PDB file of C-alpha atoms and ligand atoms in Angstrom:
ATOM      1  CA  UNK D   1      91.192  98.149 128.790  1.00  0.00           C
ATOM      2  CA  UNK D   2      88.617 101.196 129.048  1.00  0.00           C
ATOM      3  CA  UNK D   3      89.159 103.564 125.938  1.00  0.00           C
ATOM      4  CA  UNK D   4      90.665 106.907 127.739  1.00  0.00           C
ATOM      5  CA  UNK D   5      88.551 110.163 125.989  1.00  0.00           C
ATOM      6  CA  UNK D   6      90.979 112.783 125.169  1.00  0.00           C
ATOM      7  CA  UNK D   7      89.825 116.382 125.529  1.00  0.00           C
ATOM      8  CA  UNK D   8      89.399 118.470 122.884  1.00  0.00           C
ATOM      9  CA  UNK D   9      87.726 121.512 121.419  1.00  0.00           C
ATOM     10  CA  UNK D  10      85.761 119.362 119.182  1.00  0.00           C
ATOM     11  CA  UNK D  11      82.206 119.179 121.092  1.00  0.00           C
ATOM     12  CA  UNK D  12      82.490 123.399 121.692  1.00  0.00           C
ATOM     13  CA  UNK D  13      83.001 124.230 117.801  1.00  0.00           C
ATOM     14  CA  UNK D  14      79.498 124.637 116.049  1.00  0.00           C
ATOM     15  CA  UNK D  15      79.226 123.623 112.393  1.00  0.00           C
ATOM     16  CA  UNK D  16      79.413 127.185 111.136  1.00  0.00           C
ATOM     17  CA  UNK D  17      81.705 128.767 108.325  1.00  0.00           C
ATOM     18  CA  UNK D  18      80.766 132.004 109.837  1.00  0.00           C
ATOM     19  CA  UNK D  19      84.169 133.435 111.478  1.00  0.00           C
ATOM     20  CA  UNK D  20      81.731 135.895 113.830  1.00  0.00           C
ATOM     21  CA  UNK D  21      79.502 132.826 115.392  1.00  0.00           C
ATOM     22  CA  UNK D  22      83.089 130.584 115.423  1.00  0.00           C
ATOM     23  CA  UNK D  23      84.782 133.882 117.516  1.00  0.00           C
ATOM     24  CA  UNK D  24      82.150 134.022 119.725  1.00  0.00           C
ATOM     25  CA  UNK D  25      81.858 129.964 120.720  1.00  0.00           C
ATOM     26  CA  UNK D  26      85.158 129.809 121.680  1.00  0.00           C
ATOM     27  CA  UNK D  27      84.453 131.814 124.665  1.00  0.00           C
ATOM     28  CA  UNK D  28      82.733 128.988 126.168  1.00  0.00           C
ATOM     29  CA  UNK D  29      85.660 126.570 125.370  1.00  0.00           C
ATOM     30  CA  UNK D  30      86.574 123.894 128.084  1.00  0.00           C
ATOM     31  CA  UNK D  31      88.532 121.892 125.584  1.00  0.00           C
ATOM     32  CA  UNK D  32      91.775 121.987 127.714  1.00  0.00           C
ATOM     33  CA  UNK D  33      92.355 123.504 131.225  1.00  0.00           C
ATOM     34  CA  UNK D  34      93.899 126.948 129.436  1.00  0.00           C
ATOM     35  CA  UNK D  35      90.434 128.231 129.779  1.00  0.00           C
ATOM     36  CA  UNK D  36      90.825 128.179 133.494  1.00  0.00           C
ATOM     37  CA  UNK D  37      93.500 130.687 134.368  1.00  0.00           C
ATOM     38  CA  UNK D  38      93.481 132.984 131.157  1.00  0.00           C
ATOM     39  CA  UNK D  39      91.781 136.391 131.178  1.00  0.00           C
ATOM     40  CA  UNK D  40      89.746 135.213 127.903  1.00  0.00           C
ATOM     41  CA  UNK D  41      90.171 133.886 124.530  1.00  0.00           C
ATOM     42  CA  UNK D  42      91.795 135.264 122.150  1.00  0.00           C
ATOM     43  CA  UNK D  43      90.192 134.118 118.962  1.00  0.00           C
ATOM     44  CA  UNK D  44      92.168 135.416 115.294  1.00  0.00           C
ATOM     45  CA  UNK D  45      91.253 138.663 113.798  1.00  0.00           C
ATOM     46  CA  UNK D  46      91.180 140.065 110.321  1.00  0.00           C
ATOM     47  CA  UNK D  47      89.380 140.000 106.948  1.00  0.00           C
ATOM     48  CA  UNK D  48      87.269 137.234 106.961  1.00  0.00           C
ATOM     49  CA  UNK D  49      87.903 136.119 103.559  1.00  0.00           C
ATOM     50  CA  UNK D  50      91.682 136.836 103.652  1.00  0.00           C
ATOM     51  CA  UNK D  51      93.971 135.013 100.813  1.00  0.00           C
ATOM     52  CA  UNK D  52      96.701 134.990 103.516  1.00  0.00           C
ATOM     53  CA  UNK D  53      96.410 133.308 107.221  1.00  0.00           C
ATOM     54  CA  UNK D  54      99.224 133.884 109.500  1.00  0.00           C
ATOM     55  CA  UNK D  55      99.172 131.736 112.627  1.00  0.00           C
ATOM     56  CA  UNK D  56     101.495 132.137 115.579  1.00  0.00           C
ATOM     57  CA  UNK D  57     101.983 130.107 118.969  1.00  0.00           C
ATOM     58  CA  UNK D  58      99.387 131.500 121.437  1.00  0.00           C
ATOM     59  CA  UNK D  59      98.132 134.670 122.613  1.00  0.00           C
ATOM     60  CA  UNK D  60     101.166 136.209 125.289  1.00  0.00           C
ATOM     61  CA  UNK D  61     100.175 138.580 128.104  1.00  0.00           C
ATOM     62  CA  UNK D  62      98.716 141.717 126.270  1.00  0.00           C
ATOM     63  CA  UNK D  63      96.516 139.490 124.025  1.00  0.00           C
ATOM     64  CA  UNK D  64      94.958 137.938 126.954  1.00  0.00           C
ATOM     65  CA  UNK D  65      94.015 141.054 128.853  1.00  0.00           C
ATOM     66  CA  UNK D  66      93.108 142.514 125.075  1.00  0.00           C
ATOM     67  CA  UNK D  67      91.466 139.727 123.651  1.00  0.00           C
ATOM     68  CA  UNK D  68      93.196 140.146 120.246  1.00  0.00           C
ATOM     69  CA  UNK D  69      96.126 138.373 118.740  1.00  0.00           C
ATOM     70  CA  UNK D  70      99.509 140.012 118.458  1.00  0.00           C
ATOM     71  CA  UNK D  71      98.631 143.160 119.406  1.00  0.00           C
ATOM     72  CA  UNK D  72     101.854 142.625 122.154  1.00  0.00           C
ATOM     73  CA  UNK D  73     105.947 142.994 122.062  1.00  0.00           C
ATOM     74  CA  UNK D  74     105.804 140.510 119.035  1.00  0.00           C
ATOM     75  CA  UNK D  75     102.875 142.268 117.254  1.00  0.00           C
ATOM     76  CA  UNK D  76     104.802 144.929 116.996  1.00  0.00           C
ATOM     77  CA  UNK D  77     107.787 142.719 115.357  1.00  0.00           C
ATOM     78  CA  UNK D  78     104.952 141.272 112.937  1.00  0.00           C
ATOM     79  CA  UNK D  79     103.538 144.921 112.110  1.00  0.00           C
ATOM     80  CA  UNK D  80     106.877 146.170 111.455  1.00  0.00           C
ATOM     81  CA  UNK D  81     108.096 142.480 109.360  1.00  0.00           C
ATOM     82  CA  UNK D  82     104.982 142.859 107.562  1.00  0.00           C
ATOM     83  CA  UNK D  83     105.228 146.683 106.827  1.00  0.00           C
ATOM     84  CA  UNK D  84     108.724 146.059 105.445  1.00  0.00           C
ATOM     85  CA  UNK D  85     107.755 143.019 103.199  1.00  0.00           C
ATOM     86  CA  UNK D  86     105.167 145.457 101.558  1.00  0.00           C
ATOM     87  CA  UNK D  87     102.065 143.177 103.035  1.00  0.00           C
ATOM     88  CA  UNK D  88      99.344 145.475 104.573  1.00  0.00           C
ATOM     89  CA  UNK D  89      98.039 143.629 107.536  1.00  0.00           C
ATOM     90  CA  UNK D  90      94.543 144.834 107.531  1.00  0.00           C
ATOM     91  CA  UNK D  91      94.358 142.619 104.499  1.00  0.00           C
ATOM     92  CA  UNK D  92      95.012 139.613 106.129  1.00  0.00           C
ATOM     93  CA  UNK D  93      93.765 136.642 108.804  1.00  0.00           C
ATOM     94  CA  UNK D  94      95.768 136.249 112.054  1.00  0.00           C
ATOM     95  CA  UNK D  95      95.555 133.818 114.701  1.00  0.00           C
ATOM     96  CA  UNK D  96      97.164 131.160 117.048  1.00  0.00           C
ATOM     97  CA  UNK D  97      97.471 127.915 117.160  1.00  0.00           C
ATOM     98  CA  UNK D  98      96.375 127.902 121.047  1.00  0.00           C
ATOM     99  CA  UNK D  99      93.467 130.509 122.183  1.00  0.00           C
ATOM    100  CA  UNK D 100      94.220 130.677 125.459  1.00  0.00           C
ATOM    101  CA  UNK D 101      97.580 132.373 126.980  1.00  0.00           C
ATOM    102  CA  UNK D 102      99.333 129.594 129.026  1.00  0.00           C
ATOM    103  CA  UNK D 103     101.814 131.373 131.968  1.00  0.00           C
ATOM    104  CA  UNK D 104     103.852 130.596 135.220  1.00  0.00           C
ATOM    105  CA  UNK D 105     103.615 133.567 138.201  1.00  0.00           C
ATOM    106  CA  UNK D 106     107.123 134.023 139.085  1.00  0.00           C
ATOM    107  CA  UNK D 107     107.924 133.663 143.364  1.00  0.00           C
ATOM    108  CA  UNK D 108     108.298 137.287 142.978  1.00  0.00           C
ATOM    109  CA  UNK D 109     106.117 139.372 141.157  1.00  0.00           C
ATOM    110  CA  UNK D 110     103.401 139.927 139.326  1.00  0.00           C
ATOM    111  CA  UNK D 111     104.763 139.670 135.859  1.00  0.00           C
ATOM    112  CA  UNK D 112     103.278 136.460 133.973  1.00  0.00           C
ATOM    113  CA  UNK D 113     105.513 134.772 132.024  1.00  0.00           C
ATOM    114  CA  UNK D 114     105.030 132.989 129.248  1.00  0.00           C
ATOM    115  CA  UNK D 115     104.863 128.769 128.871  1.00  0.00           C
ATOM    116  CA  UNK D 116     105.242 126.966 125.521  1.00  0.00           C
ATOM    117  CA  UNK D 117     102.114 124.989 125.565  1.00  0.00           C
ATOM    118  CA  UNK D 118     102.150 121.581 125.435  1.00  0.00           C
ATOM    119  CA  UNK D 119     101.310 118.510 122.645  1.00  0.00           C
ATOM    120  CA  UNK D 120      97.946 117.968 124.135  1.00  0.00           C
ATOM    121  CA  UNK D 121      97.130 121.319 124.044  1.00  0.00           C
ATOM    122  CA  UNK D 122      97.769 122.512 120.671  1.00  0.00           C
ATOM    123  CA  UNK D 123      96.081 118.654 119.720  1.00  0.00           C
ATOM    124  CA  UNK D 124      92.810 120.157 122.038  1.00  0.00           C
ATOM    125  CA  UNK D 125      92.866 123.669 120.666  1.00  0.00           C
ATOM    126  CA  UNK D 126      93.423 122.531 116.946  1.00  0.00           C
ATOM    127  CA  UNK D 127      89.549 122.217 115.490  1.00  0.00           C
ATOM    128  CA  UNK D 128      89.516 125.796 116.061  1.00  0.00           C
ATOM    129  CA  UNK D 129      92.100 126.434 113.720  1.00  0.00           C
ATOM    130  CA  UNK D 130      91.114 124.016 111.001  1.00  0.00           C
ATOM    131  CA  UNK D 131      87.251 125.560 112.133  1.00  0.00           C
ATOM    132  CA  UNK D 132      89.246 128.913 110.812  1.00  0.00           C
ATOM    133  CA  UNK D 133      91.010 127.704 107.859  1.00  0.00           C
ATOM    134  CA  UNK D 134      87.605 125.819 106.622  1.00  0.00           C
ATOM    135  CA  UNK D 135      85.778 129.264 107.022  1.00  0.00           C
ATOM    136  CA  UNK D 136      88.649 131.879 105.616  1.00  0.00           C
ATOM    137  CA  UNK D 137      89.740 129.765 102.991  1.00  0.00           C
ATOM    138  CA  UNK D 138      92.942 131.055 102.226  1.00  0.00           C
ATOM    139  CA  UNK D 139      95.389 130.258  99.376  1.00  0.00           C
ATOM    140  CA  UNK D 140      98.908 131.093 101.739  1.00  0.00           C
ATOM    141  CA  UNK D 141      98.787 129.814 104.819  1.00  0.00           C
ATOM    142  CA  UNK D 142     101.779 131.178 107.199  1.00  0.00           C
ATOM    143  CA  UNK D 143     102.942 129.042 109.883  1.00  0.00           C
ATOM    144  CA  UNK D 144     104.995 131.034 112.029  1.00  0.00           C
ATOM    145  CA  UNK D 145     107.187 129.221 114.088  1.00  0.00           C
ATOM    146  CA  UNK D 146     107.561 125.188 115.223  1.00  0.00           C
ATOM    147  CA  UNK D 147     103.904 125.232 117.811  1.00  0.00           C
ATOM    148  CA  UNK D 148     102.311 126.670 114.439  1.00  0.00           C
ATOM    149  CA  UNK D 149     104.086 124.381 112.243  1.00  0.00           C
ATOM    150  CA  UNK D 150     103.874 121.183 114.321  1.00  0.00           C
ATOM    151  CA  UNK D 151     100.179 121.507 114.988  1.00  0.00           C
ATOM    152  CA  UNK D 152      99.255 121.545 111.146  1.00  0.00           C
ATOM    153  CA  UNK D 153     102.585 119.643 109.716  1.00  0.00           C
ATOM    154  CA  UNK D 154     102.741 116.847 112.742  1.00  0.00           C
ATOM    155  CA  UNK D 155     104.976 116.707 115.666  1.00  0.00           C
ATOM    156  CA  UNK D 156     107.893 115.763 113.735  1.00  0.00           C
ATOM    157  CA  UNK D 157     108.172 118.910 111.937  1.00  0.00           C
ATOM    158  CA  UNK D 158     111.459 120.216 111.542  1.00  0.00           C
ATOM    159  CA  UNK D 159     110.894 123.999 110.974  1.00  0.00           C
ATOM    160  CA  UNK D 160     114.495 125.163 110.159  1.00  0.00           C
ATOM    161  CA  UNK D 161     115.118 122.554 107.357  1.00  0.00           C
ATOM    162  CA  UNK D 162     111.520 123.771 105.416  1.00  0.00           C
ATOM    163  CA  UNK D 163     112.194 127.025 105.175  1.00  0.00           C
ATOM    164  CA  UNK D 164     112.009 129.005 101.668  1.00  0.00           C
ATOM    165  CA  UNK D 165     109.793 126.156 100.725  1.00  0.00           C
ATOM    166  CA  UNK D 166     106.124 126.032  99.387  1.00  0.00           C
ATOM    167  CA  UNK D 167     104.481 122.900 101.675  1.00  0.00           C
ATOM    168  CA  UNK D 168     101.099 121.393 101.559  1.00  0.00           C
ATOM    169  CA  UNK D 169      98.715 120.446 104.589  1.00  0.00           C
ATOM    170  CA  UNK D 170      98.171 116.430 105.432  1.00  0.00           C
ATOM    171  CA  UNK D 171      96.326 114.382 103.673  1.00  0.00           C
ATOM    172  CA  UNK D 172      94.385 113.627 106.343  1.00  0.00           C
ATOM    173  CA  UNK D 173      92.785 117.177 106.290  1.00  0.00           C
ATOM    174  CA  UNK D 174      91.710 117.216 102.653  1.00  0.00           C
ATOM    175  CA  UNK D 175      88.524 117.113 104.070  1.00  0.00           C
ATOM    176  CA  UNK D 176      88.798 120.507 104.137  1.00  0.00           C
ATOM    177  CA  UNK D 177      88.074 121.043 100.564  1.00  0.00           C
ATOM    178  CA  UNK D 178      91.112 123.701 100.498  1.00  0.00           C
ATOM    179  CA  UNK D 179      94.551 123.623  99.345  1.00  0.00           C
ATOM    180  CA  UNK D 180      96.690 126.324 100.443  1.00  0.00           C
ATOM    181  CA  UNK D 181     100.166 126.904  99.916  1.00  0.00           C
ATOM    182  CA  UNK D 182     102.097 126.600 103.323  1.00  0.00           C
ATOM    183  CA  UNK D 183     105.006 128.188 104.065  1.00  0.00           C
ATOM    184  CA  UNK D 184     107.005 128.157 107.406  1.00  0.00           C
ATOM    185  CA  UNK D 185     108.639 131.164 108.850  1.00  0.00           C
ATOM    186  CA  UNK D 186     109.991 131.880 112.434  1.00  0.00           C
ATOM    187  CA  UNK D 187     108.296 133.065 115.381  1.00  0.00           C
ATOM    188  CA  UNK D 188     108.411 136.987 115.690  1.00  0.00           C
ATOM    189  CA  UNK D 189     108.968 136.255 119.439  1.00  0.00           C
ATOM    190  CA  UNK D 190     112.236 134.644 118.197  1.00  0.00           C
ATOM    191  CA  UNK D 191     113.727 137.928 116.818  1.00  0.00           C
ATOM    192  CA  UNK D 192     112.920 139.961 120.813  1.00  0.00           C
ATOM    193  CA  UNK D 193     114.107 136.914 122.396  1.00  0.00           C
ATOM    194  CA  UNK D 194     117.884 136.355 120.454  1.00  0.00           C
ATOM    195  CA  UNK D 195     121.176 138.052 121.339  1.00  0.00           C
ATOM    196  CA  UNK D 196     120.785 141.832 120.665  1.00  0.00           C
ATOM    197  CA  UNK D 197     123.739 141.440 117.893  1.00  0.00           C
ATOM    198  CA  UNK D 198     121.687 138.759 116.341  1.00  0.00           C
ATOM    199  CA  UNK D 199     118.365 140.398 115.813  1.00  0.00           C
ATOM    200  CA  UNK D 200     118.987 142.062 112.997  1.00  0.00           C
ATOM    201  CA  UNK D 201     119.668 139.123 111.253  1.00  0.00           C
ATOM    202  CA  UNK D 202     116.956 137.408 112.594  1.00  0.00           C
ATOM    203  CA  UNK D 203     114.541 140.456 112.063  1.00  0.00           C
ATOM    204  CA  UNK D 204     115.371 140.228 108.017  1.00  0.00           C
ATOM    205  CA  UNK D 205     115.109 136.551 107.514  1.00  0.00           C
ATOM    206  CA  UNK D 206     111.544 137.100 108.862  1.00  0.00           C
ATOM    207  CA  UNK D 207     110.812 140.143 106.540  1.00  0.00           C
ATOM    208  CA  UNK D 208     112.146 137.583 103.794  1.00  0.00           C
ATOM    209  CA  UNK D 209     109.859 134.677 104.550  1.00  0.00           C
ATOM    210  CA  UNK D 210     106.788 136.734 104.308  1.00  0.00           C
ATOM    211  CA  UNK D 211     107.913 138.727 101.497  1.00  0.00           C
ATOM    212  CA  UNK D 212     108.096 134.810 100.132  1.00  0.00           C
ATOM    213  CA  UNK D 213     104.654 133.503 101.427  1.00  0.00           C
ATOM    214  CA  UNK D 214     103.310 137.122 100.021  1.00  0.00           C
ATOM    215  CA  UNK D 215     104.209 135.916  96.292  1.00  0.00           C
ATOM    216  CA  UNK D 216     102.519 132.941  96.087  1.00  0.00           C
ATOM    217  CA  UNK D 217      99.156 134.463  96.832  1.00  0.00           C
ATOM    218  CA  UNK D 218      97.121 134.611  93.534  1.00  0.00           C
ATOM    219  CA  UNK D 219      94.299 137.094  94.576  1.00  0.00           C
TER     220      UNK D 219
HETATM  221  N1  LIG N   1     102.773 135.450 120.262  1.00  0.00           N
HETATM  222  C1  LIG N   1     101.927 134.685 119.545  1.00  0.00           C
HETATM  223  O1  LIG N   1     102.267 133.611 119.091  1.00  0.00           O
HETATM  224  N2  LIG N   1     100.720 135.128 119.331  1.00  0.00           N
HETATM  225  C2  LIG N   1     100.288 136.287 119.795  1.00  0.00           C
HETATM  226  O2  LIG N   1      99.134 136.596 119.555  1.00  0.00           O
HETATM  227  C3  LIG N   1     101.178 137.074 120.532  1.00  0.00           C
HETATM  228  C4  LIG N   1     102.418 136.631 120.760  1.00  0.00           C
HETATM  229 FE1  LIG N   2      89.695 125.540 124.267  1.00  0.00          FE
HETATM  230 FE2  LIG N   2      91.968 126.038 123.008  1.00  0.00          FE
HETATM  231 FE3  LIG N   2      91.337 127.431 125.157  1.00  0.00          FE
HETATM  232 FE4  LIG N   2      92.063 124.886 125.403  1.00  0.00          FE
HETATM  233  S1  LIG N   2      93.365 126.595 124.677  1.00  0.00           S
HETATM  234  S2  LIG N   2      90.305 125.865 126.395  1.00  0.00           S
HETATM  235  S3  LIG N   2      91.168 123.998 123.550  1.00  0.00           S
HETATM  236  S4  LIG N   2      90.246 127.451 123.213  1.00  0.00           S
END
């Protein structure tokens, strides 16, 4: 039987721990068909050397005509999470788990609205993420929500039952050479998109999971 090649992001990610010369390859990314219908990439942002990484899903409409992550609807959740868990953003790195914002056109309208992506996406897009994590280095690593969680953790991942809980990356990526402390939280998408009486709720228990990934840094 002929081997089948999967595409990936692999062959477009230079050897670099440089997060400026990563950033600027992944413009040229064909490692899934994302590329072909977003605006751009939308690479993470931040301090370079950040002791805290927060990744989310992938870029939604804003990002893509922006070009930076979470700058959106859920941005703003994050901002105002983050603001009320005492962690000053400008401090940190943030990214996505898939660089490229995946959408359906509606029969009506111009409004793009948001897909989940799929398994073989998040597998193409991933050696930009560890190419992050190998060049920030951080010591808390924030997977928010189960495309963030599942691309680092395995498809398996239950999100909801790790919670609260200080988790290490695969064995398989100790090659690496870094050993953060990984801690799951949910999606801030998941607090816009819940019954209005439920956000609250939802809102704080997001607030608390960074507040919890905040302590563990050691910097
Ligand atoms: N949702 C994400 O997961 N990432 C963004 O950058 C924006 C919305
Ligand atoms: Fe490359 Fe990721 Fe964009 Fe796919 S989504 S084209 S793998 S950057």
């Amino acid at each position: 039987m002929a081997a089948r090649t999967t595409r990936t992001a692999a062959e477009f990610v230079p050897d670099t721990a440089d997060i400026a010369v990563l950033a600027d390859a992944a413009h040229g990314c064909k490692g899934c068909d994302l590329y072909l219908d977003a605006t751009q990439v939308v690479f993470g942002g931040g301090a370079a050397r950040a002791d805290m990484m927060l990744v989310g899903e992938q870029p939604g409409d804003q990002e893509d005509k922006a070009g930076e992550p979470f700058v959106g609807p859920a941005g703003r959740v994050l901002d105002k999470a983050l603001d009320e868990a005492g962690v000053d953003r400008d401090g940190l790195y943030v990214t996505n788990a898939v660089k490229h914002f995946k959408f359906t056109l509606p029969e009506r309208g111009t409004r793009r609205i948001h897909k989940t992506p799929s398994r073989t996406e998040v597998v193409a897009c991933r050696p930009w993420l560890l190419a992050e994590l190998e060049a920030v280095r951080p010591d808390v690593l924030v997977l928010m929500g189960a495309t963030a969680a599942q691309s680092l953790l395995g498809s398996t991942f239950r999100l909801t039952q790790h919670r609260g809980e200080v988790l290490r990356l695969p064995e398989s990526d100790a090659d690496l050479g870094i050993d953060p402390s990984v801690v799951v939280s949910a999606h801030p998408s998941s607090v816009l998109r819940g019954r209005p009486e439920d956000r609250e709720e939802a809102f704080q228990a997001l607030v608390s999971d960074l507040r919890f990934a905040a302590g563990r840094r050691t910097r």
